[in-house]
Short mmCIF file of C-alpha atoms and ligand atoms in Angstrom, two decimals:
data_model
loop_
_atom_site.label_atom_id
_atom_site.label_comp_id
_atom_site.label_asym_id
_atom_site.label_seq_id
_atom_site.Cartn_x
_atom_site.Cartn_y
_atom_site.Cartn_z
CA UNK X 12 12.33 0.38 1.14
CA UNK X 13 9.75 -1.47 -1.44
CA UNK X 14 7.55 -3.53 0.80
CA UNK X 15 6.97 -5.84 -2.25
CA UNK X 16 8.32 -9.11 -2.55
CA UNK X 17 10.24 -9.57 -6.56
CA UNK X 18 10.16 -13.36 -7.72
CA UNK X 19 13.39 -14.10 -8.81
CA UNK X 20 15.24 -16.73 -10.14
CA UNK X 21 18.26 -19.19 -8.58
CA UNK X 22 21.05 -18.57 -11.39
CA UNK X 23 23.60 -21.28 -9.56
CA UNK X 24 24.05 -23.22 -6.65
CA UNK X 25 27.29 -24.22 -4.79
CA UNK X 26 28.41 -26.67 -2.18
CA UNK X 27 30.32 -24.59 0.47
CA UNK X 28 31.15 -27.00 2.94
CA UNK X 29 29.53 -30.64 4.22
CA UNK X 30 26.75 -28.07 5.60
CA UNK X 31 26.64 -24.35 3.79
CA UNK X 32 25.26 -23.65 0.14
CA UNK X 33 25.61 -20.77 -1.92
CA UNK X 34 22.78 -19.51 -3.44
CA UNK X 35 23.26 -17.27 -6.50
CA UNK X 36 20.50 -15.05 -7.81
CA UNK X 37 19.85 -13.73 -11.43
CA UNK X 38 18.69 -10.56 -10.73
CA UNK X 39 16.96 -8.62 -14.17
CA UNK X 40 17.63 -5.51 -15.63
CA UNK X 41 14.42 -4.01 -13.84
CA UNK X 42 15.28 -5.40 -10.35
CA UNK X 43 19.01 -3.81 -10.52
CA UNK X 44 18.37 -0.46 -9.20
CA UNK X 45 16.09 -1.78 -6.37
CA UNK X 46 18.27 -4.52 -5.77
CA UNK X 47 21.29 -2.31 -5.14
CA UNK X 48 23.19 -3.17 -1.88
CA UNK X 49 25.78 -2.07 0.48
CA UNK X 50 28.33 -4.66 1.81
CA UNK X 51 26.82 -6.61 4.78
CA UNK X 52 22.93 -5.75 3.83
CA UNK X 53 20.69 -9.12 3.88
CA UNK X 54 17.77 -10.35 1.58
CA UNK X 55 14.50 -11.27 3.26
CA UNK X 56 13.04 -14.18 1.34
CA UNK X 57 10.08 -15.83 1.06
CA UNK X 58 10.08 -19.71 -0.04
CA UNK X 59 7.30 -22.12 -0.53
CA UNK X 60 8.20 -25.66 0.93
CA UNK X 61 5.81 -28.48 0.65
CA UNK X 62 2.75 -25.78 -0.25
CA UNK X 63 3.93 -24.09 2.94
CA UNK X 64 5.13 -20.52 2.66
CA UNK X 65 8.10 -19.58 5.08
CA UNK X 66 10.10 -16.46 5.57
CA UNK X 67 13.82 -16.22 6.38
CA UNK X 68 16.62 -13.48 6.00
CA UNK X 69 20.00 -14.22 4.76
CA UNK X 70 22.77 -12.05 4.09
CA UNK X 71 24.49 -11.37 1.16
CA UNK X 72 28.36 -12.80 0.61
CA UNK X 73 29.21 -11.08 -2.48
CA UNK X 74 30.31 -7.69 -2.77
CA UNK X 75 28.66 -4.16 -4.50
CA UNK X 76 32.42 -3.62 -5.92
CA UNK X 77 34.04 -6.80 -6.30
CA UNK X 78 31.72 -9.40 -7.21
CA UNK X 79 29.77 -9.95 -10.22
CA UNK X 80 27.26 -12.68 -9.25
CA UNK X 81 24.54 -12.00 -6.66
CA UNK X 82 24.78 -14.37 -3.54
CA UNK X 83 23.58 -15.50 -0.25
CA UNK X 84 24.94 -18.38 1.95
CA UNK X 85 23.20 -20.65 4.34
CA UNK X 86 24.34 -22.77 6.80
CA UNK X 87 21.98 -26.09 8.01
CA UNK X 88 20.85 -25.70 11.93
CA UNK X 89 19.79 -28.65 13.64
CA UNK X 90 16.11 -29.29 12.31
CA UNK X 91 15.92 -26.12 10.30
CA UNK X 92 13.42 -25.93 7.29
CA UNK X 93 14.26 -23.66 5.08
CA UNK X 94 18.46 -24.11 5.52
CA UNK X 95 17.47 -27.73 5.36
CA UNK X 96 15.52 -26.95 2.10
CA UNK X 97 18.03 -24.81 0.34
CA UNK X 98 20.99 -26.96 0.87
CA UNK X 99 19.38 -30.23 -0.56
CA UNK X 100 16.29 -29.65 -2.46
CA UNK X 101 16.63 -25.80 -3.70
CA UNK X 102 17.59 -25.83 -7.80
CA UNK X 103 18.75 -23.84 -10.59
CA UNK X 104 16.10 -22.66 -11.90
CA UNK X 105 13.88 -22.44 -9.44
CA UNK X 106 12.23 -19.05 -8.37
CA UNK X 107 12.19 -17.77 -4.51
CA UNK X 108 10.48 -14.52 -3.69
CA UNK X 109 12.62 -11.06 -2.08
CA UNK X 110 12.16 -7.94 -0.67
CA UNK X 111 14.85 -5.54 -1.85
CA UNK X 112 18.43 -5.73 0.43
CA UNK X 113 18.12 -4.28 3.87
CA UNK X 114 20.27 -3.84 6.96
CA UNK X 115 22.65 -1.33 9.06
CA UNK X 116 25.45 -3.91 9.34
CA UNK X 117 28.14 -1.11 6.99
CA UNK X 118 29.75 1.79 7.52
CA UNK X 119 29.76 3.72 4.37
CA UNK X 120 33.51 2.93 3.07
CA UNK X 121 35.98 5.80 1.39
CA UNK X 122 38.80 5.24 -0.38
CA UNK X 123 41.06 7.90 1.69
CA UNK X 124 39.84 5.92 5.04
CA UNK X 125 42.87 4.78 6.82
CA UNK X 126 40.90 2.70 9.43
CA UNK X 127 41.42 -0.15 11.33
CA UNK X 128 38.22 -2.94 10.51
CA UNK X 129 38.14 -6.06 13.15
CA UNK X 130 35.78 -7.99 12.23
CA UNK X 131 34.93 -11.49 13.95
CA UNK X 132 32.54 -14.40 12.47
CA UNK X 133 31.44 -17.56 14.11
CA UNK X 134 30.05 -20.01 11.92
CA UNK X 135 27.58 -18.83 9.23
CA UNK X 136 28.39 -15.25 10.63
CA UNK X 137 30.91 -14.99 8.31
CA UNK X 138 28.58 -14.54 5.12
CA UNK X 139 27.65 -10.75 6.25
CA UNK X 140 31.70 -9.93 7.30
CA UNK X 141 33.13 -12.02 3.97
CA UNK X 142 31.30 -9.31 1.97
CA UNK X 143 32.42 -6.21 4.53
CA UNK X 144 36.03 -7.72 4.44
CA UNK X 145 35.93 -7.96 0.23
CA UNK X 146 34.27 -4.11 -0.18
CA UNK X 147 36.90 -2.45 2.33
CA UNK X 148 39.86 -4.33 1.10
CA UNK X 149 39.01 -3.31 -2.77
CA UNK X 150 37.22 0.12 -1.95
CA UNK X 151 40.00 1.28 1.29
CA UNK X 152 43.68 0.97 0.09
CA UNK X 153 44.69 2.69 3.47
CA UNK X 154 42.34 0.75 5.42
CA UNK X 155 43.36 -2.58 7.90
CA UNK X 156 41.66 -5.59 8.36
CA UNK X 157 41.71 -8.36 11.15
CA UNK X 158 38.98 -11.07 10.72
CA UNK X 159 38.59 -13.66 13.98
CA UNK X 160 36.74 -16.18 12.69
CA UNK X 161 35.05 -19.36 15.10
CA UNK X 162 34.18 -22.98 13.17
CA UNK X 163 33.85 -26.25 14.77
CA UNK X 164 36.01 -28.03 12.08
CA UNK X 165 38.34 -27.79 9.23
CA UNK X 166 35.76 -28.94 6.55
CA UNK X 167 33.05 -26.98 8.17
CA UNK X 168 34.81 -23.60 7.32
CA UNK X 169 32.73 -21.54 4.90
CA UNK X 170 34.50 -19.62 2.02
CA UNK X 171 38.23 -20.67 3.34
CA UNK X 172 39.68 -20.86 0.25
CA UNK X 173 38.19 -17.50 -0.95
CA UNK X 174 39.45 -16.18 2.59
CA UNK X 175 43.25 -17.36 2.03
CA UNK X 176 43.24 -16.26 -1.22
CA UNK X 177 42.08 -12.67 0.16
CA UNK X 178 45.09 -13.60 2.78
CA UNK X 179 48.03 -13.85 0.09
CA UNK X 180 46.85 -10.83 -1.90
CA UNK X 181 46.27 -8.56 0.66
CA UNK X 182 48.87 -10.20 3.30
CA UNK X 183 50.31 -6.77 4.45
CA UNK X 184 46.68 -5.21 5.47
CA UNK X 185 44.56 -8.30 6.19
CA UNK X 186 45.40 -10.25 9.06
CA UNK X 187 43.54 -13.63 9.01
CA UNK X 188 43.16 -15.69 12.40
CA UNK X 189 40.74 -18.99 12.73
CA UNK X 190 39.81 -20.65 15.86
CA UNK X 191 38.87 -24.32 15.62
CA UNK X 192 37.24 -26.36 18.40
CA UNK X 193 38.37 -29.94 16.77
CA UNK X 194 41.67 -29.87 15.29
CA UNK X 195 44.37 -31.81 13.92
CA UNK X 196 47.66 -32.27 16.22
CA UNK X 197 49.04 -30.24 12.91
CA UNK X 198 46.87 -26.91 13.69
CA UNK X 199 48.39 -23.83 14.32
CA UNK X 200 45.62 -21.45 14.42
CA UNK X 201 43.63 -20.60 17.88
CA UNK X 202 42.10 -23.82 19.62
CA UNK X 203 39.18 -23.83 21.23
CA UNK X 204 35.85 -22.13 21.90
CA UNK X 205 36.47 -18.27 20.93
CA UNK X 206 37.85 -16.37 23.89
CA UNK X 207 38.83 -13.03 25.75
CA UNK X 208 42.33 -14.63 25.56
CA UNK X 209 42.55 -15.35 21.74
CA UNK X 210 40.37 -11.56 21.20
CA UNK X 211 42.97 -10.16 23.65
CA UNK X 212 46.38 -11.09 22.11
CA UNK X 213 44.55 -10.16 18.16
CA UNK X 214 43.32 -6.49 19.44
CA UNK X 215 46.67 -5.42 20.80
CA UNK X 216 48.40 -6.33 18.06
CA UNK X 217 46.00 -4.65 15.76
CA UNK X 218 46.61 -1.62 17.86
CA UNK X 219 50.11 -1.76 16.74
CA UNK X 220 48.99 -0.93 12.84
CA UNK X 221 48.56 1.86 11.65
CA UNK X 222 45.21 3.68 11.17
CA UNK X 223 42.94 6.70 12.35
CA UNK X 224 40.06 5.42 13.40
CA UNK X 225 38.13 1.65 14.17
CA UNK X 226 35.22 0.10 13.38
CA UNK X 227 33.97 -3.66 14.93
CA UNK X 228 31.41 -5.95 13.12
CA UNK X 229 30.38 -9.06 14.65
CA UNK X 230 28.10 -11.68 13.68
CA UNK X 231 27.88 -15.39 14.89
CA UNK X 232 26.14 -17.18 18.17
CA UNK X 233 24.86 -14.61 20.48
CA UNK X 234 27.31 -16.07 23.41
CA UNK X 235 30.09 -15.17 20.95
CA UNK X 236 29.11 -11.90 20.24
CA UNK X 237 28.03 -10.95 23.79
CA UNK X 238 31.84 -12.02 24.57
CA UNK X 239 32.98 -9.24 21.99
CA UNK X 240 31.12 -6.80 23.63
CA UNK X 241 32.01 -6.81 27.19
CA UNK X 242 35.66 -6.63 25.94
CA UNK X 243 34.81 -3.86 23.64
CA UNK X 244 33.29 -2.29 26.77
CA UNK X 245 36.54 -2.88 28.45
CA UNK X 246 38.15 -0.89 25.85
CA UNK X 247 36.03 1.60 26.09
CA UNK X 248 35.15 1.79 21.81
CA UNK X 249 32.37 3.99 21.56
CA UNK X 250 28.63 1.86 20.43
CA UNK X 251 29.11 3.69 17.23
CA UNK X 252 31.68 1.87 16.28
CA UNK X 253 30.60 -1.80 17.12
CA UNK X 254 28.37 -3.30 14.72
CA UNK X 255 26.12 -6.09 15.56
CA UNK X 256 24.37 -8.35 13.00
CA UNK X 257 22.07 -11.02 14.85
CA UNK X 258 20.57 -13.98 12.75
CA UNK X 259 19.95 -15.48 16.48
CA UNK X 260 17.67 -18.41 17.52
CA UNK X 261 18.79 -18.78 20.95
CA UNK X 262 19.39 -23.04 21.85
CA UNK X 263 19.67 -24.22 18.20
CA UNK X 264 22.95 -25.51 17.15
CA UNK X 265 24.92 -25.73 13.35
CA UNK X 266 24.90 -28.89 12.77
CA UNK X 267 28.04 -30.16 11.95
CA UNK X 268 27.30 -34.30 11.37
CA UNK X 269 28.24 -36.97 9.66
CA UNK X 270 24.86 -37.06 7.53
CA UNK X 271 26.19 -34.15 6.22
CA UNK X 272 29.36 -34.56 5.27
CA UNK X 273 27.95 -37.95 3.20
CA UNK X 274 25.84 -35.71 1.53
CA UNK X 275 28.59 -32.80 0.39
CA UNK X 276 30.93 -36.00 -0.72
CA UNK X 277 27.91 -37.18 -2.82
CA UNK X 278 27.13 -33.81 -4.31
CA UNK X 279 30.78 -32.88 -4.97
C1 FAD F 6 19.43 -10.42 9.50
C2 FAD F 6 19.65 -11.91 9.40
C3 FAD F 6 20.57 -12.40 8.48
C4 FAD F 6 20.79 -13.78 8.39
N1 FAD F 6 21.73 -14.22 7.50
C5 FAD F 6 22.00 -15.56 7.43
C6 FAD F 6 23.00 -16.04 6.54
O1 FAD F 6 23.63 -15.28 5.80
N2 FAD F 6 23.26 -17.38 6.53
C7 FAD F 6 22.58 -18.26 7.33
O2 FAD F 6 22.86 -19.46 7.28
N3 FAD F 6 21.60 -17.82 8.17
C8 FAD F 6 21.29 -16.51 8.23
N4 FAD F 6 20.30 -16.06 9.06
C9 FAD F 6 19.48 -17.06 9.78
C10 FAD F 6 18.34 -17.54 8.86
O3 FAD F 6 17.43 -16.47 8.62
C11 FAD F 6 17.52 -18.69 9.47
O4 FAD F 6 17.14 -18.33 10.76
C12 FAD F 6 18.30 -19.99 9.50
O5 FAD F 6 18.65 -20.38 8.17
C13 FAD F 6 17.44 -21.09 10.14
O6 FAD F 6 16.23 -21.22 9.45
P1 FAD F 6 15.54 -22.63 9.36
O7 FAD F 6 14.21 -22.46 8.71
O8 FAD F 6 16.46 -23.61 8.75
O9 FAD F 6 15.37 -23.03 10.87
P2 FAD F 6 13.98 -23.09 11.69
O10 FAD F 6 13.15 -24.21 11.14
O11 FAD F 6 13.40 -21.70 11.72
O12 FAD F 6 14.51 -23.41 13.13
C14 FAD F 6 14.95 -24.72 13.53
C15 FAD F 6 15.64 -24.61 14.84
O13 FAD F 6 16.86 -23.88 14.67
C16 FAD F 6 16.89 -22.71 15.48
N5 FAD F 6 17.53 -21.69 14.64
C17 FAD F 6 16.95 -20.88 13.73
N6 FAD F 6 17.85 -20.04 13.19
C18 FAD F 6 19.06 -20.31 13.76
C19 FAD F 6 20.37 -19.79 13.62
N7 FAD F 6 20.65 -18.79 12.77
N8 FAD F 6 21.35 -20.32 14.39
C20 FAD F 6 21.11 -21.30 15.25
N9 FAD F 6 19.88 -21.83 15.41
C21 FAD F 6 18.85 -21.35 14.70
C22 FAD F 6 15.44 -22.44 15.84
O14 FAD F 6 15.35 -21.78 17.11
C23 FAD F 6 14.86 -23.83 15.90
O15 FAD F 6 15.14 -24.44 17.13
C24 FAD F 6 20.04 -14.69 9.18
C25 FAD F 6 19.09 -14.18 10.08
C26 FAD F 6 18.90 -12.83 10.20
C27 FAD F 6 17.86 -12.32 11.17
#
């Protein structure tokens, strides 16, 4: 990999939810090659806030074979700078500095792979797997896919209309489960904290499709994904088949608050 950091330029910005932004990047003709990526690869960015330079990864959400804009997407934690930054001051326009994509969190896909893909997300997690789950279903017509994916809220889901949509289209080979922690009394997906119970009754059906082989990618609060692995270990999957993508700061929490959603209803 290049160990230089490219300026480039912020082509569009989004409102995901109350507290998640998509950040799209115009990326030249002379950055494409070096700016080629494989589903689930991250961009490490440099950004200069208030004269101050920090440095942050975030993955990428789009995908090598299905998307044609170029985008990351951040979710605010509780007094963070730079997710605090891009969600309310960041522009069009403006320029942030990147190293070229980087990462192990892929398997290389195939399109006569007939595997089974369980992937599970908690909170901004899901940026990393929404761009694994987009490449396999397009690239892997034989291939399965069940995502688990943890949010506090409704409103707080990131890319849940994108996700749905995937849902209809691909109904027969994508299973789609949420897990909320507040909830209407009209829910009907998994309630609660994410759990061995919820993981359980998902993997045994999945074991009921039909593929040759599996693969696991998890990202999301280290608690969460440390809870994947023990039952993975229980199931005996080999480690070179469970995929681990940490963006980690231990205590820190998503934030989730009522600042925010003000904020999203005033940008909308
Ligand atoms: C490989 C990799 C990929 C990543 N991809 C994404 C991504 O796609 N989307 C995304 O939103 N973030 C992603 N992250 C996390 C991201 O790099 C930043 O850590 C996050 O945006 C917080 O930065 P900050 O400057 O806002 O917080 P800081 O000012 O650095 O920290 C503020 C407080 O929040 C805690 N904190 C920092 N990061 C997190 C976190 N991720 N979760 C909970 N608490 C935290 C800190 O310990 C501190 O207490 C990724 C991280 C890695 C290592």
């Amino acid at each position: 990999m290049s160990l230089k950091l490219y300026p480039i330029k912020v082509s569009n910005k989004s409102i995901l939810t109350p507290d998640s932004v998509k950040i799209s990047l115009d990326i030249t003709d002379e950055l494409k090659t070096l700016f080629t990526y494989h589903q689930g690869q991250y961009l490490s960015i440099k950004i200069n806030i208030n004269g101050a330079d920090y440095s942050r990864e975030y993955s990428l959400c789009t995908s090598p074979y299905t998307d044609s804009d170029y985008s990351f997407a951040s979710k605010i934690v509780k007094e963070g700078v730079v997710s605090s930054y891009l969600f309310h001051s960041l522009n069009k326009g403006d320029t942030i500095y990147s190293y070229p994509p980087q990462g192990n969190f892929f398997t290389e896909l195939h399109p006569m792979n007939k595997k089974l893909y369980f992937l599970v997300a908690g909170g901004s997690g899901i940026t990393p797997v929404y761009s694994i789950l987009k490449s396999v279903l397009f690239k892997e017509p034989e291939s399965r896919v069940v995502l688990y994916y943890g949010n506090n809220t409704m409103q707080s889901i990131m890319f849940k209309d994108e996700l749905n949509e995937l849902h209809l289209k691909y109904n027969n080979r994508f299973s789609l489960q949420y897990s909320l922690t507040e909830y209407d009394s009209g829910w009907e997906g998994f309630k609660g904290m994410m759990n061995l119970i919820d993981l359980e009754s998902l993997y045994s059906k999945a074991e009921n499709m039909n593929f040759n082989s599996k693969e696991f990618f998890i990202c999301g609060p280290v608690d969460l994904m440390n809870l994947v692995r023990t039952f993975l270990e229980t199931k005996n999957i080999p480690d070179e088949n469970i995929h681990i993508e940490y963006f980690k700061a231990p205590d820190a929490e998503e934030t989730d608050d009522e600042s925010n959603q003000k904020n999203y209803e005033d940008k909308k």
